[in-house]
Structures are given as structure tokens and as C-alpha cells.
Amino acid sequence: MQAKTTILSLPTEEFVHPGTRACTGCGLAIAYRVGLKALGKNTILVVPPSCLTVLQGLFPVASTKLPCLNVTFASTAAAATGILATLKSQGKTNIQVAAWAGDGGTSDIGLQALSGAAERGENFIYLCYDNEGYMNTGVQRSGTTPIGAITANTPFKGKLQQKKDVPAIMAAHHLSYVATCSAAYPLDLYDKIVKCKDMPGTKYFHIHIPCPPGWGYDPRYGIKVGRLAVETGYYDLYEIVNGEFKLTAASEKLVEKRKLVPVREYFRAQSRFKILTDEQIADIQNQIDAKWAAYYKKDE
Amino acid sequence: MGTRNYKRKTSHSENGPGDGGRTGSWRVERPILDKSLCIPCKRNKEACFICWLFCPEIVISRTIPPKIDLEYCKGCGICAEECPTKAIIMVDEAEFSKEDKE
Ligand SMILES: Cc1ncc(C[n+]2csc(CCOP(=O)(O)OP(=O)(O)O)c2C)c(N)n1
Ligand code: SF4
Ligand SMILES: [Mg+2]
């Protein structure tokens, strides 16, 4: 087993420049920066339209030091496949292809290309950063926006439907590696990327990304909000290695502690959930408790 | 015919800082470090660096003392919030506006 990376052992080389166009306190900026450290300098990125393209910048300056192919929304995984084919024809075997896409670009628009590539077993890492909405275009609902969240097109009652469980969809493709991560736990993200790099086929990451303007909180609380999502048991950190599910990092510790922070604290920290009633919150709390009761049982 | 100017034709970007301009001008509050509270400063050895890890803008250096690049710091305040000893506080930029003009 690889040793856990600490702040002091995290590589100091940076692949992102300061002064990006991302919003103040953007959670993506943290996950992207640390994620690129893990991917390393021999990496080609593939990125569809999203806040990440904003962060990456406009011609003629790019904020990322790695080569990146910007592609159309639906084609991320297909374009990554194309790059792999090119590298193969050139006999280059030491280059990592990594697709970074938003939740809209993954759970809705890019899903079929991703499913196709995953089923074929294309050898790349796909990272979906989930800020739970189409944020770049002004906070519209996506397939992974959670129930009850106010967005530009669910302005009164919040979203009525459940969040789509994309990592579960990807796990159903029998991948060698599926992991959930959070911008609030960057070292966990780092270790998971390093761990899966040499595994075969498509590797899928789902990264929870606090977004100050989209979620409605003061930017300084970004990490706190991300952590609350995990500590309340609302968003779980896990990995599925060759079909084997295991909670990791802070979520694993929650099983030992047998104690969750009430989910109300997570909701009340963000204005997008302000219309959630006490009954609705109690309902969601029950669902979380049931989910964790199953985790506890597995642990016994 | 000859070689085409490939870079120009494909709007190839060069990497560099400040794609968003001098983003320090976005700031409404400025992070100020109190070295007497900062753990690596106190111990005079590498430690903590939580502010460095969580800075979304990569403007805090992993040095003793940690230095903050105000040219690009957007003033999000995550460093102040996450610092375990509250060694960084956020101060209203208005307090510095006179100083900056001088
Ligand atoms: C085919 C197509 N439809 C719509 C758009 C406009 N568009 C650009 S970014 C974006 C939002 C993307 O959302 P997501 O993938 O979640 O990334 P985020 O912006 O939230 O980071 C949209 C709708 C587009 N560029 N192409
Ligand atoms: S809208 Fe949200 S995800 Fe997009 S750049 Fe701003 S903070 Fe980041
Ligand atoms: Mg999104």
C-alpha cells in the first residue's frame, strides 16, 4: 500500500499559474491544482466547455502549464480516445491522458461518449468535477444538482428530482477504478489519482466542488462547506477497486466514530437550500441515516 | 507554400500568470499574517502549511514565513478560515487604500 501523502510530502511543483479567471474561492481551483500534481507533467488534458475552460484562460495566455485539448461538450471521452489512438500510433507509452469535465458535461451531455469509452476500456483517467450545476453559464440545474437546491431554472421550489448517481453508473461499467473525492480533501484526491494511474482501462473520479456563487456562501467557508458534506454523511468518499467498494479517508473514519453531523448544518450553510423545510430536511436525514446504517452493518 | 504558422492559425496559447489580469484588484479584504502565531515561523522549521495547500490561487508560498502574493490574491479568506492558529486575519482593503496611494 502506498504511504499517505501529507502536506509536507506533497510535491511542490505547480502546473497552474496564479491570477486565473476562476471566481474568488473556487473549489475547482484547489482540486485542479492538486489533481495536476498527481497526474504529473507527462499529461495531456481534454476539457469541454465549463468553468474549467474559464479557469484555463483565454487566448493568448493559458493558466495551465500542461497541453490541453478543448473539445465540444458531448465529445470529451471520444476526444480522449482519439488522443490515445494517436499516441499509440506514435509509439508513445509514457503519456497520461486525463479528461476533466464538469457535472453537466459528464452526467448529462457527455455521458454517452463516456459510457462508450469506458465500455471499450480506453486507458485514460476521467475526472468529473461536480459543482452540482451548470455554473459557468449562470447556475442552471444539472443531472447532479441535489434535490431541493435553488438554481436559475429551479428558482422557487428548488430542484424536484434526486441527484443522479454518476459514480454508480460508471461502476456498472466494471471499471478497474472508481473514486469519489472532494476539494475539501485534496490529499485524498492526490493519493487516489496516483494509486490508479497504472490500472488498466478507464478510471473514473467524481469530485465534489464547493462553488461560492452557485451554492451561496461566503468564499472563505469553501473548505468548511465541503467538509460538512462529508461529515454529515451526505456525500461519501469511497473507492471501488475492481468491483470492491470501500469507504475512504474521512468517510471511513465516520464508520469508526458512528456519529454524523446533522445534515441540517450542511444545508443551512448555503443559501441555495434556503427553501428546504424542516420536514424535507428530516426526510433527507432519514435517508442518510439508512444509508449509514447499512455501512455500519457491513463494518460489524 | 513552406511551413505554416501553425501556432498562430490554431490560436495556440502560451502559459503564464495573470490570465485573469491582476486579480489582486478583485480583493475586498487583505490577508495579513501574524508570524508570532504561525506554526512554521514559531518552530522555525517546515510544518503545517495548510494555507499553502488550500489556497485556490496558489499565491501563498511554502516558505518560512509563508508569503502572500498580493498581485494575484483574490482575498477569498480560505487561508484565514483554515489556519489552525488563526495566524491570518482578513483586513478591509479600505484600510490600505491610503497607504497604497502614498
Ligand atoms: C453544446 C453546447 N451547449 C451549451 C453550451 C454552453 N455551456 C458552456 S459551459 C456550460 C455549463 C457547463 O456546466 P458543467 O459541465 O457542470 O461545468 P461548470 O460550468 O459547472 O463547471 C454550458 C451550458 C456549449 N458550450 N455547448
Ligand atoms: S462559478 Fe463556481 S465552479 Fe465556476 S469558477 Fe466560479 S466558483 Fe468555480
Ligand atoms: Mg457544473
Tab-separated table of N, CA and C and ligand atoms in Angstrom, chain A residues 22-23 26 28 51 131 135 209 211-213, ligand 2:
chain	number	residue	atom	x	y	z
A	22	ALA	N	-10.975	32.132	-12.590
A	22	ALA	CA	-11.958	31.472	-11.722
A	22	ALA	C	-12.410	32.439	-10.626
A	23	CYS	N	-13.631	32.224	-10.127
A	23	CYS	CA	-14.163	33.091	-9.075
A	23	CYS	C	-13.291	33.020	-7.826
A	26	CYS	N	-12.846	29.626	-5.550
A	26	CYS	CA	-13.392	28.488	-6.309
A	26	CYS	C	-12.798	27.156	-5.838
A	28	LEU	N	-12.937	24.365	-7.392
A	28	LEU	CA	-12.311	23.672	-8.522
A	28	LEU	C	-10.827	23.999	-8.601
A	51	CYS	N	-16.548	25.698	-16.278
A	51	CYS	CA	-15.767	26.667	-15.510
A	51	CYS	C	-14.283	26.383	-15.653
A	131	ASN	N	-19.717	20.555	-9.293
A	131	ASN	CA	-20.168	21.715	-8.529
A	131	ASN	C	-21.691	21.783	-8.534
A	135	MET	N	-22.559	25.847	-13.808
A	135	MET	CA	-22.191	27.073	-13.113
A	135	MET	C	-21.673	28.141	-14.062
A	209	ILE	N	-17.233	19.733	-5.537
A	209	ILE	CA	-16.574	21.029	-5.663
A	209	ILE	C	-17.443	22.150	-5.108
A	211	CYS	N	-18.818	25.713	-4.582
A	211	CYS	CA	-18.829	26.821	-5.547
A	211	CYS	C	-19.522	28.013	-4.889
A	212	PRO	N	-18.759	29.038	-4.479
A	212	PRO	CA	-19.370	30.125	-3.696
A	212	PRO	C	-20.579	30.800	-4.372
A	213	PRO	N	-20.481	31.256	-5.642
A	213	PRO	CA	-21.652	31.941	-6.198
A	213	PRO	C	-22.808	30.984	-6.481
C	2	SF4	S1	-18.917	29.525	-10.846
C	2	SF4	FE1	-18.286	28.153	-9.178
C	2	SF4	S2	-17.172	26.451	-10.097
C	2	SF4	FE2	-17.331	28.130	-11.627
C	2	SF4	S3	-15.396	29.290	-11.415
C	2	SF4	FE3	-16.934	30.262	-10.088
C	2	SF4	S4	-16.687	29.288	-8.087
C	2	SF4	FE4	-15.643	27.994	-9.581
